[in-house]
Amino acid sequence: MKPKVILLIYGSGGHKAQMERLLNKMDRHHAELKIDFISITESGASIEHHLVLENFEQPPFRNKYFSAANFFKIPQKYFNFIQCFFRIKKNYQVVSVISTGPGLAIPFSMLFKMLKSKIIFIETWSRFETQSYAGKVMYRLADRFYIQNKSLEKFYPKAIYSGLL
C-alpha cells in the first residue's frame, strides 16, 4: 500500500518562505495529522524539513523574461514534468495538494484533481492590488482558496481570508 501524503508545491523566494512558515505551523499538529509531506518546487528551492519525505525539483514552466533560447528548453521541461508526475503517482497516494504558487502548481494540481486529490491554494502575501497568474487560474481549480490580504476580496469573492502565514 502506498503511503498517503500531502503534496506541497511552491516556488523560490516568497513562495518558499510562505511554505516554510506553513510547514512549521503544521509541525505542531503532525501527531494529530498522521500524514507526511512531499514537495515539488522550482530548481534549487527545496526545503529541508523533517516532515518532508521527498523533494522533487522542476524547472519553472513560465519565464517572465522569455527569450528565444528558452523555447528550446520547453521539451525538457515537459519531460521532467511527466516523469515527476508518474513517479509520485507510482510511489504515493496524494490526498491533498497545497500550494503557495507559482504557475508550476497549475498543471500538477489539474492532474492530481483528476485523481481526486483536494486542492488548496494560498495566494501570495505580496499581493494587495493585483492577482497573480497562478491565483487567477487556481481560484477556479482549487477546492479551498485562501488570501492573506483582505484587499484581494474584490478579485476573489469566494476566497477564505486567512491572514498572513
PDB file of C-alpha atoms in Angstrom:
ATOM      1  CA  MET A   1       0.000   0.000   0.000  1.00  0.00           C
ATOM      2  CA  LYS A   2       1.318   3.431  -0.977  1.00  0.00           C
ATOM      3  CA  PRO A   3       1.819   5.975   1.802  1.00  0.00           C
ATOM      4  CA  LYS A   4      -0.736   8.784   1.947  1.00  0.00           C
ATOM      5  CA  VAL A   5       0.879  12.200   1.610  1.00  0.00           C
ATOM      6  CA  ILE A   6       0.118  15.866   1.171  1.00  0.00           C
ATOM      7  CA  LEU A   7       1.907  17.328  -1.839  1.00  0.00           C
ATOM      8  CA  LEU A   8       3.383  20.799  -1.308  1.00  0.00           C
ATOM      9  CA  ILE A   9       4.052  22.901  -4.417  1.00  0.00           C
ATOM     10  CA  TYR A  10       5.945  26.166  -4.139  1.00  0.00           C
ATOM     11  CA  GLY A  11       8.495  28.313  -5.892  1.00  0.00           C
ATOM     12  CA  SER A  12      11.531  30.210  -4.751  1.00  0.00           C
ATOM     13  CA  GLY A  13      11.725  33.440  -2.767  1.00  0.00           C
ATOM     14  CA  GLY A  14       8.482  34.456  -1.078  1.00  0.00           C
ATOM     15  CA  HIS A  15       6.670  31.265  -2.127  1.00  0.00           C
ATOM     16  CA  LYS A  16       9.327  29.216  -0.333  1.00  0.00           C
ATOM     17  CA  ALA A  17       9.237  31.459   2.757  1.00  0.00           C
ATOM     18  CA  GLN A  18       5.463  31.033   2.997  1.00  0.00           C
ATOM     19  CA  MET A  19       5.710  27.248   2.660  1.00  0.00           C
ATOM     20  CA  GLU A  20       8.393  27.113   5.368  1.00  0.00           C
ATOM     21  CA  ARG A  21       6.073  29.017   7.715  1.00  0.00           C
ATOM     22  CA  LEU A  22       3.182  26.706   6.845  1.00  0.00           C
ATOM     23  CA  LEU A  23       5.320  23.606   7.488  1.00  0.00           C
ATOM     24  CA  ASN A  24       6.427  24.981  10.843  1.00  0.00           C
ATOM     25  CA  LYS A  25       2.774  25.546  11.823  1.00  0.00           C
ATOM     26  CA  MET A  26       1.853  22.040  10.650  1.00  0.00           C
ATOM     27  CA  ASP A  27       4.750  20.600  12.630  1.00  0.00           C
ATOM     28  CA  ARG A  28       2.863  21.416  15.834  1.00  0.00           C
ATOM     29  CA  HIS A  29      -0.088  19.274  14.658  1.00  0.00           C
ATOM     30  CA  HIS A  30       1.838  16.491  12.917  1.00  0.00           C
ATOM     31  CA  ALA A  31       0.982  13.867  15.556  1.00  0.00           C
ATOM     32  CA  GLU A  32      -2.740  14.571  15.041  1.00  0.00           C
ATOM     33  CA  LEU A  33      -2.493  14.634  11.238  1.00  0.00           C
ATOM     34  CA  LYS A  34      -0.638  11.323  10.948  1.00  0.00           C
ATOM     35  CA  ILE A  35       0.366  12.151   7.395  1.00  0.00           C
ATOM     36  CA  ASP A  36       3.635  13.036   5.741  1.00  0.00           C
ATOM     37  CA  PHE A  37       4.539  15.503   3.019  1.00  0.00           C
ATOM     38  CA  ILE A  38       6.376  15.503  -0.290  1.00  0.00           C
ATOM     39  CA  SER A  39       7.175  18.595  -2.305  1.00  0.00           C
ATOM     40  CA  ILE A  40       7.566  19.863  -5.832  1.00  0.00           C
ATOM     41  CA  THR A  41       9.492  23.075  -6.189  1.00  0.00           C
ATOM     42  CA  GLU A  42      11.480  25.112  -8.629  1.00  0.00           C
ATOM     43  CA  SER A  43      15.074  24.001  -9.085  1.00  0.00           C
ATOM     44  CA  GLY A  44      17.237  24.993  -6.129  1.00  0.00           C
ATOM     45  CA  ALA A  45      14.377  25.944  -3.782  1.00  0.00           C
ATOM     46  CA  SER A  46      13.824  22.697  -1.827  1.00  0.00           C
ATOM     47  CA  ILE A  47      13.082  22.962   1.880  1.00  0.00           C
ATOM     48  CA  GLU A  48      14.889  20.510   4.127  1.00  0.00           C
ATOM     49  CA  HIS A  49      12.322  19.728   6.819  1.00  0.00           C
ATOM     50  CA  HIS A  50      11.809  16.552   8.825  1.00  0.00           C
ATOM     51  CA  LEU A  51       8.134  16.360   7.746  1.00  0.00           C
ATOM     52  CA  VAL A  52       9.050  16.248   4.034  1.00  0.00           C
ATOM     53  CA  LEU A  53       9.803  12.713   2.848  1.00  0.00           C
ATOM     54  CA  GLU A  54      10.991  13.640  -0.623  1.00  0.00           C
ATOM     55  CA  ASN A  55      11.600  16.767  -2.721  1.00  0.00           C
ATOM     56  CA  PHE A  56      11.093  16.896  -6.471  1.00  0.00           C
ATOM     57  CA  GLU A  57      12.647  19.824  -8.304  1.00  0.00           C
ATOM     58  CA  GLN A  58      11.296  21.161 -11.588  1.00  0.00           C
ATOM     59  CA  PRO A  59      12.387  23.935 -13.913  1.00  0.00           C
ATOM     60  CA  PRO A  60       9.753  26.707 -13.999  1.00  0.00           C
ATOM     61  CA  PHE A  61       7.307  26.360 -16.903  1.00  0.00           C
ATOM     62  CA  ARG A  62       6.789  30.047 -17.447  1.00  0.00           C
ATOM     63  CA  ASN A  63       9.585  32.518 -17.818  1.00  0.00           C
ATOM     64  CA  LYS A  64       8.611  36.126 -17.186  1.00  0.00           C
ATOM     65  CA  TYR A  65      11.608  37.203 -19.219  1.00  0.00           C
ATOM     66  CA  PHE A  66      11.084  34.875 -22.176  1.00  0.00           C
ATOM     67  CA  SER A  67      13.847  34.728 -24.722  1.00  0.00           C
ATOM     68  CA  ALA A  68      14.229  32.670 -27.857  1.00  0.00           C
ATOM     69  CA  ALA A  69      16.757  30.446 -26.062  1.00  0.00           C
ATOM     70  CA  ASN A  70      14.042  29.350 -23.603  1.00  0.00           C
ATOM     71  CA  PHE A  71      11.963  27.997 -26.475  1.00  0.00           C
ATOM     72  CA  PHE A  72      14.440  25.130 -26.915  1.00  0.00           C
ATOM     73  CA  LYS A  73      14.188  24.180 -23.235  1.00  0.00           C
ATOM     74  CA  ILE A  74      10.429  23.536 -23.408  1.00  0.00           C
ATOM     75  CA  PRO A  75      10.594  19.819 -24.397  1.00  0.00           C
ATOM     76  CA  GLN A  76      12.923  19.071 -21.470  1.00  0.00           C
ATOM     77  CA  LYS A  77      10.605  20.908 -19.061  1.00  0.00           C
ATOM     78  CA  TYR A  78       7.622  18.818 -20.142  1.00  0.00           C
ATOM     79  CA  PHE A  79       9.603  15.599 -19.991  1.00  0.00           C
ATOM     80  CA  ASN A  80      10.654  16.440 -16.406  1.00  0.00           C
ATOM     81  CA  PHE A  81       7.042  17.286 -15.522  1.00  0.00           C
ATOM     82  CA  ILE A  82       5.652  13.992 -16.869  1.00  0.00           C
ATOM     83  CA  GLN A  83       8.417  11.962 -15.268  1.00  0.00           C
ATOM     84  CA  CYS A  84       7.827  13.651 -11.905  1.00  0.00           C
ATOM     85  CA  PHE A  85       4.055  13.160 -12.045  1.00  0.00           C
ATOM     86  CA  PHE A  86       4.296   9.438 -12.797  1.00  0.00           C
ATOM     87  CA  ARG A  87       6.955   8.868 -10.155  1.00  0.00           C
ATOM     88  CA  ILE A  88       4.772  10.488  -7.499  1.00  0.00           C
ATOM     89  CA  LYS A  89       1.668   8.636  -8.699  1.00  0.00           C
ATOM     90  CA  LYS A  90       3.542   5.318  -8.561  1.00  0.00           C
ATOM     91  CA  ASN A  91       5.018   5.793  -5.076  1.00  0.00           C
ATOM     92  CA  TYR A  92       2.467   7.839  -3.142  1.00  0.00           C
ATOM     93  CA  GLN A  93      -1.240   8.371  -2.646  1.00  0.00           C
ATOM     94  CA  VAL A  94      -1.630  12.155  -2.787  1.00  0.00           C
ATOM     95  CA  VAL A  95      -4.681  13.050  -0.704  1.00  0.00           C
ATOM     96  CA  SER A  96      -4.220  16.802  -0.986  1.00  0.00           C
ATOM     97  CA  VAL A  97      -2.149  19.409  -2.793  1.00  0.00           C
ATOM     98  CA  ILE A  98      -1.228  22.648  -1.023  1.00  0.00           C
ATOM     99  CA  SER A  99       0.427  25.422  -2.995  1.00  0.00           C
ATOM    100  CA  THR A 100       1.664  28.927  -2.339  1.00  0.00           C
ATOM    101  CA  GLY A 101       2.347  29.368  -6.060  1.00  0.00           C
ATOM    102  CA  PRO A 102       3.825  29.874  -8.679  1.00  0.00           C
ATOM    103  CA  GLY A 103       2.435  28.698 -12.033  1.00  0.00           C
ATOM    104  CA  LEU A 104       4.194  25.367 -11.542  1.00  0.00           C
ATOM    105  CA  ALA A 105       1.226  24.474  -9.313  1.00  0.00           C
ATOM    106  CA  ILE A 106      -1.302  24.652 -12.144  1.00  0.00           C
ATOM    107  CA  PRO A 107      -0.521  21.552 -14.245  1.00  0.00           C
ATOM    108  CA  PHE A 108       0.247  19.362 -11.232  1.00  0.00           C
ATOM    109  CA  SER A 109      -2.946  20.483  -9.475  1.00  0.00           C
ATOM    110  CA  MET A 110      -5.020  19.757 -12.569  1.00  0.00           C
ATOM    111  CA  LEU A 111      -3.683  16.205 -12.794  1.00  0.00           C
ATOM    112  CA  PHE A 112      -3.997  15.431  -9.100  1.00  0.00           C
ATOM    113  CA  LYS A 113      -7.513  16.881  -9.018  1.00  0.00           C
ATOM    114  CA  MET A 114      -8.459  14.346 -11.720  1.00  0.00           C
ATOM    115  CA  LEU A 115      -7.107  11.703  -9.330  1.00  0.00           C
ATOM    116  CA  LYS A 116      -9.493  13.016  -6.623  1.00  0.00           C
ATOM    117  CA  SER A 117      -6.933  14.928  -4.532  1.00  0.00           C
ATOM    118  CA  LYS A 118      -8.197  18.024  -2.734  1.00  0.00           C
ATOM    119  CA  ILE A 119      -6.523  21.221  -3.940  1.00  0.00           C
ATOM    120  CA  ILE A 120      -5.666  24.106  -1.598  1.00  0.00           C
ATOM    121  CA  PHE A 121      -4.100  27.318  -2.856  1.00  0.00           C
ATOM    122  CA  ILE A 122      -2.754  30.208  -0.799  1.00  0.00           C
ATOM    123  CA  GLU A 123      -2.434  33.461  -2.756  1.00  0.00           C
ATOM    124  CA  THR A 124       0.892  35.105  -2.077  1.00  0.00           C
ATOM    125  CA  TRP A 125       1.191  37.603   0.778  1.00  0.00           C
ATOM    126  CA  SER A 126       2.853  40.119  -1.532  1.00  0.00           C
ATOM    127  CA  ARG A 127      -0.383  40.747  -3.439  1.00  0.00           C
ATOM    128  CA  PHE A 128      -2.556  43.665  -2.398  1.00  0.00           C
ATOM    129  CA  GLU A 129      -3.954  45.246  -5.571  1.00  0.00           C
ATOM    130  CA  THR A 130      -3.377  42.642  -8.287  1.00  0.00           C
ATOM    131  CA  GLN A 131      -3.865  38.936  -8.818  1.00  0.00           C
ATOM    132  CA  SER A 132      -1.008  36.556  -9.511  1.00  0.00           C
ATOM    133  CA  TYR A 133      -1.090  34.497 -12.704  1.00  0.00           C
ATOM    134  CA  ALA A 134      -1.316  31.297 -10.646  1.00  0.00           C
ATOM    135  CA  GLY A 135      -4.016  32.815  -8.439  1.00  0.00           C
ATOM    136  CA  LYS A 136      -6.248  33.638 -11.410  1.00  0.00           C
ATOM    137  CA  VAL A 137      -6.192  30.026 -12.578  1.00  0.00           C
ATOM    138  CA  MET A 138      -6.121  28.293  -9.206  1.00  0.00           C
ATOM    139  CA  TYR A 139      -9.136  30.273  -7.963  1.00  0.00           C
ATOM    140  CA  ARG A 140     -11.248  28.267 -10.402  1.00  0.00           C
ATOM    141  CA  LEU A 141      -9.454  24.979  -9.771  1.00  0.00           C
ATOM    142  CA  ALA A 142      -8.883  24.865  -6.008  1.00  0.00           C
ATOM    143  CA  ASP A 143     -11.280  23.292  -3.531  1.00  0.00           C
ATOM    144  CA  ARG A 144     -10.144  25.894  -0.988  1.00  0.00           C
ATOM    145  CA  PHE A 145      -8.596  29.207  -1.921  1.00  0.00           C
ATOM    146  CA  TYR A 146      -7.009  31.390   0.753  1.00  0.00           C
ATOM    147  CA  ILE A 147      -5.992  35.035   0.600  1.00  0.00           C
ATOM    148  CA  GLN A 148      -3.622  36.691   3.042  1.00  0.00           C
ATOM    149  CA  ASN A 149      -4.695  40.301   2.426  1.00  0.00           C
ATOM    150  CA  LYS A 150      -8.293  41.484   2.721  1.00  0.00           C
ATOM    151  CA  SER A 151      -7.846  43.825  -0.250  1.00  0.00           C
ATOM    152  CA  LEU A 152      -7.914  40.748  -2.525  1.00  0.00           C
ATOM    153  CA  GLU A 153     -11.558  40.006  -1.684  1.00  0.00           C
ATOM    154  CA  LYS A 154     -12.581  42.179  -4.642  1.00  0.00           C
ATOM    155  CA  PHE A 155     -10.791  39.754  -7.002  1.00  0.00           C
ATOM    156  CA  TYR A 156     -11.616  36.548  -5.151  1.00  0.00           C
ATOM    157  CA  PRO A 157     -15.071  36.982  -3.572  1.00  0.00           C
ATOM    158  CA  LYS A 158     -15.362  33.313  -2.511  1.00  0.00           C
ATOM    159  CA  ALA A 159     -11.846  33.148  -1.056  1.00  0.00           C
ATOM    160  CA  ILE A 160     -11.179  32.500   2.621  1.00  0.00           C
ATOM    161  CA  TYR A 161      -9.262  35.243   4.395  1.00  0.00           C
ATOM    162  CA  SER A 162      -6.548  33.608   6.497  1.00  0.00           C
ATOM    163  CA  GLY A 163      -4.274  36.473   7.425  1.00  0.00           C
ATOM    164  CA  LEU A 164      -0.515  36.198   6.992  1.00  0.00           C
ATOM    165  CA  LEU A 165       1.183  32.861   7.440  1.00  0.00           C
TER     166      LEU A 165
END
